[in-house]
Amino acid sequence: ETIYDDQVAWLQAQLDARADPSVPMLLFIHIPFAESQVALDEGDECFGVNNDGVTPTTDDAGLFDLIAKEPSILATFSGHDHCNDFCCAYNGQHLCFGRHSSYGGYSCSGMAHEHGVRVIEFTRSDEGEVGLSTWVRMELGNKAEEHALV
């Protein structure tokens, strides 16, 4: 998969047109960035399961560079690799995978956990401080890998 220049230009135009650039944002993409693998290899700020490797975009057309320079984009969430649910901090961004939540697509034989979904929670303190937490809500109701990102 490839991200095209016009897609990156569209996102840049949306960012430029915001009334309030301080409003926190998340980016959701299907195919992960190549930087997800780099972050995982460096591994100093990662948590969660990597049981599938990273199959990244073949060309992101500068999208990662754009979001890395945009402080209001707090995290990027991707899917595609069903057997991953890890998050890593890398170059000022949090790069996270969802989790295989359904019974369709390919299964993750040997995974040490059942299906689940990634939950993302924004908070704002009375003083205006933004918080961002994430965890996986497992099919049987328990939480896994709960962490504060911001």
PDB file of C-alpha atoms in Angstrom, residues 23-145:
ATOM      1  CA  VAL A  23      -7.016  20.827  20.072  1.00  0.00           C
ATOM      2  CA  PRO A  24      -5.495  17.355  20.465  1.00  0.00           C
ATOM      3  CA  MET A  25      -5.960  14.886  17.632  1.00  0.00           C
ATOM      4  CA  LEU A  26      -5.422  11.228  16.805  1.00  0.00           C
ATOM      5  CA  LEU A  27      -4.624   9.769  13.403  1.00  0.00           C
ATOM      6  CA  PHE A  28      -6.099   6.446  12.306  1.00  0.00           C
ATOM      7  CA  ILE A  29      -4.554   4.597   9.376  1.00  0.00           C
ATOM      8  CA  HIS A  30      -4.949   1.042   8.174  1.00  0.00           C
ATOM      9  CA  ILE A  31      -1.390   0.229   7.089  1.00  0.00           C
ATOM     10  CA  PRO A  32       1.275   1.093   9.697  1.00  0.00           C
ATOM     11  CA  PHE A  33       4.259   3.339   9.127  1.00  0.00           C
ATOM     12  CA  ALA A  34       7.697   1.780   8.605  1.00  0.00           C
ATOM     13  CA  GLU A  35       8.676   3.716  11.730  1.00  0.00           C
ATOM     14  CA  SER A  36       6.561   1.277  13.766  1.00  0.00           C
ATOM     15  CA  GLN A  37       9.133  -1.426  13.054  1.00  0.00           C
ATOM     16  CA  VAL A  38      12.031   0.931  13.786  1.00  0.00           C
ATOM     17  CA  ALA A  39      10.432   1.900  17.096  1.00  0.00           C
ATOM     18  CA  LEU A  40       9.831  -1.742  17.955  1.00  0.00           C
ATOM     19  CA  ASP A  41      13.427  -2.665  17.113  1.00  0.00           C
ATOM     20  CA  GLU A  42      14.704   0.126  19.355  1.00  0.00           C
ATOM     21  CA  GLY A  43      12.151  -1.027  21.928  1.00  0.00           C
ATOM     22  CA  ASP A  44      12.903   1.375  24.742  1.00  0.00           C
ATOM     23  CA  GLU A  45       9.359   2.755  24.998  1.00  0.00           C
ATOM     24  CA  CYS A  46       7.122  -0.080  23.814  1.00  0.00           C
ATOM     25  CA  PHE A  47       4.434  -2.228  25.402  1.00  0.00           C
ATOM     26  CA  GLY A  48       2.013  -4.839  24.139  1.00  0.00           C
ATOM     27  CA  VAL A  49       2.182  -7.840  21.824  1.00  0.00           C
ATOM     28  CA  ASN A  50       4.178  -8.169  18.609  1.00  0.00           C
ATOM     29  CA  ASN A  51       3.270 -11.515  17.128  1.00  0.00           C
ATOM     30  CA  ASP A  52       2.995 -10.563  13.458  1.00  0.00           C
ATOM     31  CA  GLY A  53       5.879  -8.310  12.453  1.00  0.00           C
ATOM     32  CA  VAL A  54       5.160  -4.985  10.786  1.00  0.00           C
ATOM     33  CA  THR A  55       3.981  -4.812   7.178  1.00  0.00           C
ATOM     34  CA  PRO A  56       4.306  -1.063   6.512  1.00  0.00           C
ATOM     35  CA  THR A  57       3.292   1.228   3.699  1.00  0.00           C
ATOM     36  CA  THR A  58       5.686   1.049   0.783  1.00  0.00           C
ATOM     37  CA  ASP A  59       5.735   4.847   0.569  1.00  0.00           C
ATOM     38  CA  ASP A  60       4.174   7.231   3.065  1.00  0.00           C
ATOM     39  CA  ALA A  61       4.738  10.345   0.891  1.00  0.00           C
ATOM     40  CA  GLY A  62       6.073  12.249   3.895  1.00  0.00           C
ATOM     41  CA  LEU A  63       3.048  11.612   6.114  1.00  0.00           C
ATOM     42  CA  PHE A  64       5.113  10.467   9.089  1.00  0.00           C
ATOM     43  CA  ASP A  65       7.340  13.534   8.797  1.00  0.00           C
ATOM     44  CA  LEU A  66       4.216  15.719   8.748  1.00  0.00           C
ATOM     45  CA  ILE A  67       2.710  14.218  11.880  1.00  0.00           C
ATOM     46  CA  ALA A  68       6.054  14.166  13.690  1.00  0.00           C
ATOM     47  CA  LYS A  69       6.132  17.964  13.312  1.00  0.00           C
ATOM     48  CA  GLU A  70       2.522  18.409  14.437  1.00  0.00           C
ATOM     49  CA  PRO A  71       2.345  18.562  18.236  1.00  0.00           C
ATOM     50  CA  SER A  72      -1.452  18.332  18.310  1.00  0.00           C
ATOM     51  CA  ILE A  73      -1.390  14.804  16.806  1.00  0.00           C
ATOM     52  CA  LEU A  74      -0.757  12.790  19.948  1.00  0.00           C
ATOM     53  CA  ALA A  75      -0.837   9.269  18.533  1.00  0.00           C
ATOM     54  CA  THR A  76      -1.373   7.197  15.411  1.00  0.00           C
ATOM     55  CA  PHE A  77      -3.353   3.963  15.486  1.00  0.00           C
ATOM     56  CA  SER A  78      -3.072   1.346  12.763  1.00  0.00           C
ATOM     57  CA  GLY A  79      -4.329  -2.141  12.069  1.00  0.00           C
ATOM     58  CA  HIS A  80      -3.430  -4.444   9.187  1.00  0.00           C
ATOM     59  CA  ASP A  81      -1.162  -6.790  11.149  1.00  0.00           C
ATOM     60  CA  HIS A  82      -3.806  -8.716  13.109  1.00  0.00           C
ATOM     61  CA  CYS A  83      -1.497 -10.284  15.665  1.00  0.00           C
ATOM     62  CA  ASN A  84      -0.076  -7.021  17.004  1.00  0.00           C
ATOM     63  CA  ASP A  85      -1.400  -4.722  19.680  1.00  0.00           C
ATOM     64  CA  PHE A  86       1.790  -2.950  20.698  1.00  0.00           C
ATOM     65  CA  CYS A  87       2.407   0.771  21.129  1.00  0.00           C
ATOM     66  CA  CYS A  88       5.797   2.471  20.867  1.00  0.00           C
ATOM     67  CA  ALA A  89       6.917   6.049  21.365  1.00  0.00           C
ATOM     68  CA  TYR A  90       9.058   7.199  18.471  1.00  0.00           C
ATOM     69  CA  ASN A  91      10.248  10.608  17.318  1.00  0.00           C
ATOM     70  CA  GLY A  92       7.646  12.450  19.371  1.00  0.00           C
ATOM     71  CA  GLN A  93       4.765  10.205  18.307  1.00  0.00           C
ATOM     72  CA  HIS A  94       2.987   7.236  19.821  1.00  0.00           C
ATOM     73  CA  LEU A  95       2.554   4.513  17.204  1.00  0.00           C
ATOM     74  CA  CYS A  96      -0.025   1.949  18.254  1.00  0.00           C
ATOM     75  CA  PHE A  97      -1.727  -1.071  16.756  1.00  0.00           C
ATOM     76  CA  GLY A  98      -5.330  -2.000  17.351  1.00  0.00           C
ATOM     77  CA  ARG A  99      -6.054  -5.615  18.076  1.00  0.00           C
ATOM     78  CA  HIS A 100      -7.711  -8.398  16.136  1.00  0.00           C
ATOM     79  CA  SER A 101     -11.260  -7.875  17.318  1.00  0.00           C
ATOM     80  CA  SER A 102     -13.322 -10.124  15.062  1.00  0.00           C
ATOM     81  CA  TYR A 103     -13.356 -13.676  13.853  1.00  0.00           C
ATOM     82  CA  GLY A 104     -12.892 -12.667  10.202  1.00  0.00           C
ATOM     83  CA  GLY A 105      -9.584 -12.332   8.397  1.00  0.00           C
ATOM     84  CA  TYR A 106      -6.620 -14.405   9.419  1.00  0.00           C
ATOM     85  CA  SER A 107      -6.234 -15.740  12.917  1.00  0.00           C
ATOM     86  CA  CYS A 108      -3.282 -15.445  15.221  1.00  0.00           C
ATOM     87  CA  SER A 109      -2.478 -19.003  16.168  1.00  0.00           C
ATOM     88  CA  GLY A 110      -0.340 -19.255  19.235  1.00  0.00           C
ATOM     89  CA  MET A 111      -1.298 -15.820  20.566  1.00  0.00           C
ATOM     90  CA  ALA A 112      -1.475 -15.888  24.314  1.00  0.00           C
ATOM     91  CA  HIS A 113      -4.713 -13.924  24.421  1.00  0.00           C
ATOM     92  CA  GLU A 114      -8.213 -13.783  23.045  1.00  0.00           C
ATOM     93  CA  HIS A 115      -9.811 -11.208  20.766  1.00  0.00           C
ATOM     94  CA  GLY A 116     -10.162  -7.676  22.069  1.00  0.00           C
ATOM     95  CA  VAL A 117     -10.363  -4.032  21.082  1.00  0.00           C
ATOM     96  CA  ARG A 118      -8.096  -1.077  21.761  1.00  0.00           C
ATOM     97  CA  VAL A 119      -9.775   1.568  23.899  1.00  0.00           C
ATOM     98  CA  ILE A 120      -8.523   5.159  23.792  1.00  0.00           C
ATOM     99  CA  GLU A 121      -9.412   7.655  26.504  1.00  0.00           C
ATOM    100  CA  PHE A 122      -8.851  11.406  26.407  1.00  0.00           C
ATOM    101  CA  THR A 123      -8.991  13.358  29.646  1.00  0.00           C
ATOM    102  CA  ARG A 124      -8.590  17.033  30.445  1.00  0.00           C
ATOM    103  CA  SER A 125      -7.807  18.255  33.942  1.00  0.00           C
ATOM    104  CA  ASP A 126      -9.387  21.336  35.489  1.00  0.00           C
ATOM    105  CA  GLU A 127      -6.139  23.119  34.631  1.00  0.00           C
ATOM    106  CA  GLY A 128      -6.490  22.137  30.955  1.00  0.00           C
ATOM    107  CA  GLU A 129      -3.818  19.420  30.906  1.00  0.00           C
ATOM    108  CA  VAL A 130      -4.562  16.742  28.319  1.00  0.00           C
ATOM    109  CA  GLY A 131      -4.207  13.064  29.148  1.00  0.00           C
ATOM    110  CA  LEU A 132      -4.311  10.147  26.739  1.00  0.00           C
ATOM    111  CA  SER A 133      -4.524   6.552  27.927  1.00  0.00           C
ATOM    112  CA  THR A 134      -5.045   3.300  26.104  1.00  0.00           C
ATOM    113  CA  TRP A 135      -5.672  -0.318  26.895  1.00  0.00           C
ATOM    114  CA  VAL A 136      -7.073  -3.433  25.293  1.00  0.00           C
ATOM    115  CA  ARG A 137     -10.518  -4.560  26.439  1.00  0.00           C
ATOM    116  CA  MET A 138     -10.462  -8.313  26.112  1.00  0.00           C
ATOM    117  CA  GLU A 139     -13.337 -10.370  24.759  1.00  0.00           C
ATOM    118  CA  LEU A 140     -14.002 -11.748  28.245  1.00  0.00           C
ATOM    119  CA  GLY A 141     -14.140  -8.240  29.758  1.00  0.00           C
ATOM    120  CA  ASN A 142     -10.754  -7.818  31.422  1.00  0.00           C
ATOM    121  CA  LYS A 143      -8.227  -5.079  30.561  1.00  0.00           C
ATOM    122  CA  ALA A 144      -4.744  -5.684  29.204  1.00  0.00           C
ATOM    123  CA  GLU A 145      -1.755  -3.397  28.736  1.00  0.00           C
TER     124      GLU A 145
END
